[in-house]
GROMACS .gro file of N, CA, C and O in nm:
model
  204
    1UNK      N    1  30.133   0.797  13.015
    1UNK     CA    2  30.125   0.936  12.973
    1UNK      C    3  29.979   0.973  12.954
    1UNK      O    4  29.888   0.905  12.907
    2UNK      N    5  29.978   1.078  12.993
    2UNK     CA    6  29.826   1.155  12.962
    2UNK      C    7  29.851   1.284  12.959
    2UNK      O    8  29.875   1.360  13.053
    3UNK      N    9  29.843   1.317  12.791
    3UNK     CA   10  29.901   1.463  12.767
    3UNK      C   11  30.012   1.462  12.744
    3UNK      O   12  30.042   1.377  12.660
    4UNK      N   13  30.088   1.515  12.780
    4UNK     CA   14  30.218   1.516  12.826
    4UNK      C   15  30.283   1.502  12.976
    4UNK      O   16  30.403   1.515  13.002
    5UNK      N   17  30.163   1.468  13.080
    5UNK     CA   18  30.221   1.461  13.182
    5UNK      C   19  30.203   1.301  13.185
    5UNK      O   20  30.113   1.227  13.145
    6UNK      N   21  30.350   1.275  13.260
    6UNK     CA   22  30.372   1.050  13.329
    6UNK      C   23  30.264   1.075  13.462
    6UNK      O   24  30.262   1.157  13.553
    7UNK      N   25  30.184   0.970  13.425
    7UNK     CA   26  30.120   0.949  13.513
    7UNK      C   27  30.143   0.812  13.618
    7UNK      O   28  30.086   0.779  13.722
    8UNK      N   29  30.249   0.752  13.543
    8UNK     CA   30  30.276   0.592  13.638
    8UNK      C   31  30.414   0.567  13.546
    8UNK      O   32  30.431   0.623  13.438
    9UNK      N   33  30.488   0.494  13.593
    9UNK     CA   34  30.579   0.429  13.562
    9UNK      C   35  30.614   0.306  13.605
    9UNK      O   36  30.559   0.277  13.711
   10UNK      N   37  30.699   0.208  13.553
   10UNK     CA   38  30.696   0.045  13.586
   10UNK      C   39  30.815   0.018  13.579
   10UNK      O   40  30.860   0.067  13.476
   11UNK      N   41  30.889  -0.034  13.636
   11UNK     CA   42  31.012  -0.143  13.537
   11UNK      C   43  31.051  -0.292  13.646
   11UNK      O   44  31.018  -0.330  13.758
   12UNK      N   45  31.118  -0.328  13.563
   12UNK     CA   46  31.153  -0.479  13.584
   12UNK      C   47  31.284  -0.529  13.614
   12UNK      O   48  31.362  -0.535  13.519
   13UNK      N   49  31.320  -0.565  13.719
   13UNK     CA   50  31.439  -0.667  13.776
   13UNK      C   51  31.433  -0.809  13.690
   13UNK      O   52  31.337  -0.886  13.691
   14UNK      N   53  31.558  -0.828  13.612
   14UNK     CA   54  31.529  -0.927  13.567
   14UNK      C   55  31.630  -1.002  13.637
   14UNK      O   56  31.714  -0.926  13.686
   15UNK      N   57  31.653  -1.124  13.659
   15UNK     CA   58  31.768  -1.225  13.748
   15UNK      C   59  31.693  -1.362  13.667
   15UNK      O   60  31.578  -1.406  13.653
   16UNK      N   61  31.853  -1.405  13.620
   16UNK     CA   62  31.854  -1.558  13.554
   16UNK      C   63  31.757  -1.564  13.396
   16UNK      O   64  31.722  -1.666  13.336
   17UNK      N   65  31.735  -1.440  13.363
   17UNK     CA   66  31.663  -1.455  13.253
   17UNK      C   67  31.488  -1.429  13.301
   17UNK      O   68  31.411  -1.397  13.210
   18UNK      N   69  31.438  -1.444  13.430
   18UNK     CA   70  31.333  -1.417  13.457
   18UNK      C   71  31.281  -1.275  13.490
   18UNK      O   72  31.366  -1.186  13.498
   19UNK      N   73  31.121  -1.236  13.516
   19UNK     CA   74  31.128  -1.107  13.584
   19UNK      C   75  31.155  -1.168  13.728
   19UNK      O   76  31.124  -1.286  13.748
   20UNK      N   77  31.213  -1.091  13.827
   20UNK     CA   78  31.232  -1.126  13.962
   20UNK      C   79  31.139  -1.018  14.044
   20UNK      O   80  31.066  -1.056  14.135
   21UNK      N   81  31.148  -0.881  14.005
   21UNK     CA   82  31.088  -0.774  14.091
   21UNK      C   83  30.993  -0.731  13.977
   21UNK      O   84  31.025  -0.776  13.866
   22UNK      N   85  30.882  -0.653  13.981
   22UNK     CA   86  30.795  -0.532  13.955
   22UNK      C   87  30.791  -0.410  14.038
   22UNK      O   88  30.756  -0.407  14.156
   23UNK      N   89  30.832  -0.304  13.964
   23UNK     CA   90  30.801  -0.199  14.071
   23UNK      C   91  30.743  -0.110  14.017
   23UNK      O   92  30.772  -0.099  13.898
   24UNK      N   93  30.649  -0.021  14.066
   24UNK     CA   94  30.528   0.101  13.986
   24UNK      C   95  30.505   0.181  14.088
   24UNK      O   96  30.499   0.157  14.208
   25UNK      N   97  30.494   0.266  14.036
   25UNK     CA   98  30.530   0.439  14.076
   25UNK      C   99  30.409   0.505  14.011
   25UNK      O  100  30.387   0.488  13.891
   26UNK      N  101  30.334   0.574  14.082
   26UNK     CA  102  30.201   0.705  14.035
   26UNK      C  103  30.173   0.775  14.123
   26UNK      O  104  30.060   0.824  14.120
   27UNK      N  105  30.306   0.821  14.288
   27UNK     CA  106  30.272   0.969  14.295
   27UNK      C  107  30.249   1.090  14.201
   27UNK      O  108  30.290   1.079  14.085
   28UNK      N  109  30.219   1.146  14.219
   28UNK     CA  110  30.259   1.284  14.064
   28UNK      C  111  30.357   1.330  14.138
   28UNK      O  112  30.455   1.331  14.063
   29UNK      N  113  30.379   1.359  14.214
   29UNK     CA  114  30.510   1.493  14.325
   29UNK      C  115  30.635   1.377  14.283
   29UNK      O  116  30.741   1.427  14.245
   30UNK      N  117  30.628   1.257  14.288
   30UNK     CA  118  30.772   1.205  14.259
   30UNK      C  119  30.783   1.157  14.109
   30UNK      O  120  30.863   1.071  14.072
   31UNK      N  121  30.698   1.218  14.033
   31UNK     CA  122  30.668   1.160  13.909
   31UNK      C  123  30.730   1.315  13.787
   31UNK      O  124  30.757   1.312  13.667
   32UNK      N  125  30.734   1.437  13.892
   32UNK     CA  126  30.783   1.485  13.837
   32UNK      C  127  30.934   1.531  13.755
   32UNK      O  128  30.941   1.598  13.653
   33UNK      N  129  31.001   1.496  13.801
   33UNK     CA  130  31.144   1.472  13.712
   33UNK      C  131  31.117   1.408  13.593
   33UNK      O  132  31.112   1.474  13.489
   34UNK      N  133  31.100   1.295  13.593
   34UNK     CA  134  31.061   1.183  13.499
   34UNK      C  135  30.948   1.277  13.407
   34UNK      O  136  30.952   1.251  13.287
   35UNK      N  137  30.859   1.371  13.444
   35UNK     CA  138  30.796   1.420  13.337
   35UNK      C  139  30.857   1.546  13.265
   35UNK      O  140  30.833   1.588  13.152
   36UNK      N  141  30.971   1.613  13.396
   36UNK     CA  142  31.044   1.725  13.308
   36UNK      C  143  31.145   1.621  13.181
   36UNK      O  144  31.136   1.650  13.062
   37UNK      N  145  31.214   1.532  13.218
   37UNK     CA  146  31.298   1.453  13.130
   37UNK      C  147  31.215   1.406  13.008
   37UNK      O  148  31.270   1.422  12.899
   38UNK      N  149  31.160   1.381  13.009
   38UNK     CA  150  31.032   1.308  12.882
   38UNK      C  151  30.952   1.386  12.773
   38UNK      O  152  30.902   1.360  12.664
   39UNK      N  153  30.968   1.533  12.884
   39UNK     CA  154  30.923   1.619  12.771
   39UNK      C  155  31.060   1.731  12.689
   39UNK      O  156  31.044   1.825  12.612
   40UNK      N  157  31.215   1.660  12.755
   40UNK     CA  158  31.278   1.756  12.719
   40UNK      C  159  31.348   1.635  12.578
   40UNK      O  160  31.439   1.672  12.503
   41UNK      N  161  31.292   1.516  12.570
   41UNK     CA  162  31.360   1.461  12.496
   41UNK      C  163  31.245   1.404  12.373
   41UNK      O  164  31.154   1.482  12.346
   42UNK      N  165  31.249   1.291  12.311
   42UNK     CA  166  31.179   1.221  12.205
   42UNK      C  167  31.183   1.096  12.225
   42UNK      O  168  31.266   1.017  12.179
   43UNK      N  169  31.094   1.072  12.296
   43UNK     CA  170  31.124   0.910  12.343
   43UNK      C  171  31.006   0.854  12.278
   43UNK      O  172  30.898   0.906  12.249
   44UNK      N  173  31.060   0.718  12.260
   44UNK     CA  174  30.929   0.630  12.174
   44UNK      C  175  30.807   0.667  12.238
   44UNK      O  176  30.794   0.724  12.346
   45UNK      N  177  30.714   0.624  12.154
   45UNK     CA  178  30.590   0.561  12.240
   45UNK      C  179  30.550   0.456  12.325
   45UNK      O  180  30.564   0.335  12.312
   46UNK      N  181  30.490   0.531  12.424
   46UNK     CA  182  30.484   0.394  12.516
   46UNK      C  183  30.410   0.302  12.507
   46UNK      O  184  30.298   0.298  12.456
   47UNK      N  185  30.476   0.214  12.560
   47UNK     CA  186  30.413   0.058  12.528
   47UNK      C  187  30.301   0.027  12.509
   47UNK      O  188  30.258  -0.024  12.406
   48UNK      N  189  30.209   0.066  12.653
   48UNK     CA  190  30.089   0.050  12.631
   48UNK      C  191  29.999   0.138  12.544
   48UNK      O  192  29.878   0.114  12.551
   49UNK      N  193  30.043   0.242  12.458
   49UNK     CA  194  29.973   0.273  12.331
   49UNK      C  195  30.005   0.184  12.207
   49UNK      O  196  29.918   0.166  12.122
   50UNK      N  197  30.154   0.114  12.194
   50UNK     CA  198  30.146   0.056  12.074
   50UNK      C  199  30.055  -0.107  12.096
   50UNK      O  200  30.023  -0.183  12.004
   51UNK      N  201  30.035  -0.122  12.209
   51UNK     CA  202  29.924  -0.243  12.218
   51UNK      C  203  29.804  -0.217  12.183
   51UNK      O  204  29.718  -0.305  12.189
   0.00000   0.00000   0.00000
């Protein structure tokens, strides 16, 4: 996040208890849904600010 707009997103395939996949996303044009949804709700803070 920067501002209020997602600037990247990540998530993780996990299989057998491990990560198996990484996948990350930082078009902005496909990033937009994900930033209308985020600002219509209250979602934690993200991770990499509480580090």
């Amino acid at each position: 996040m920067v501002g209020d707009q997602v600037v990247g997103a990540v998530t993780f395939d996990i299989a057998e208890g491990r990560i198996a996949t990484v996948r990350g996303i930082a078009a902005p044009t496909r990033l937009v849904r994900l930033t209308e949804a985020w600002r219509q709700h209250e979602p934690d803070t993200p991770l990499i600010t509480q580090w």
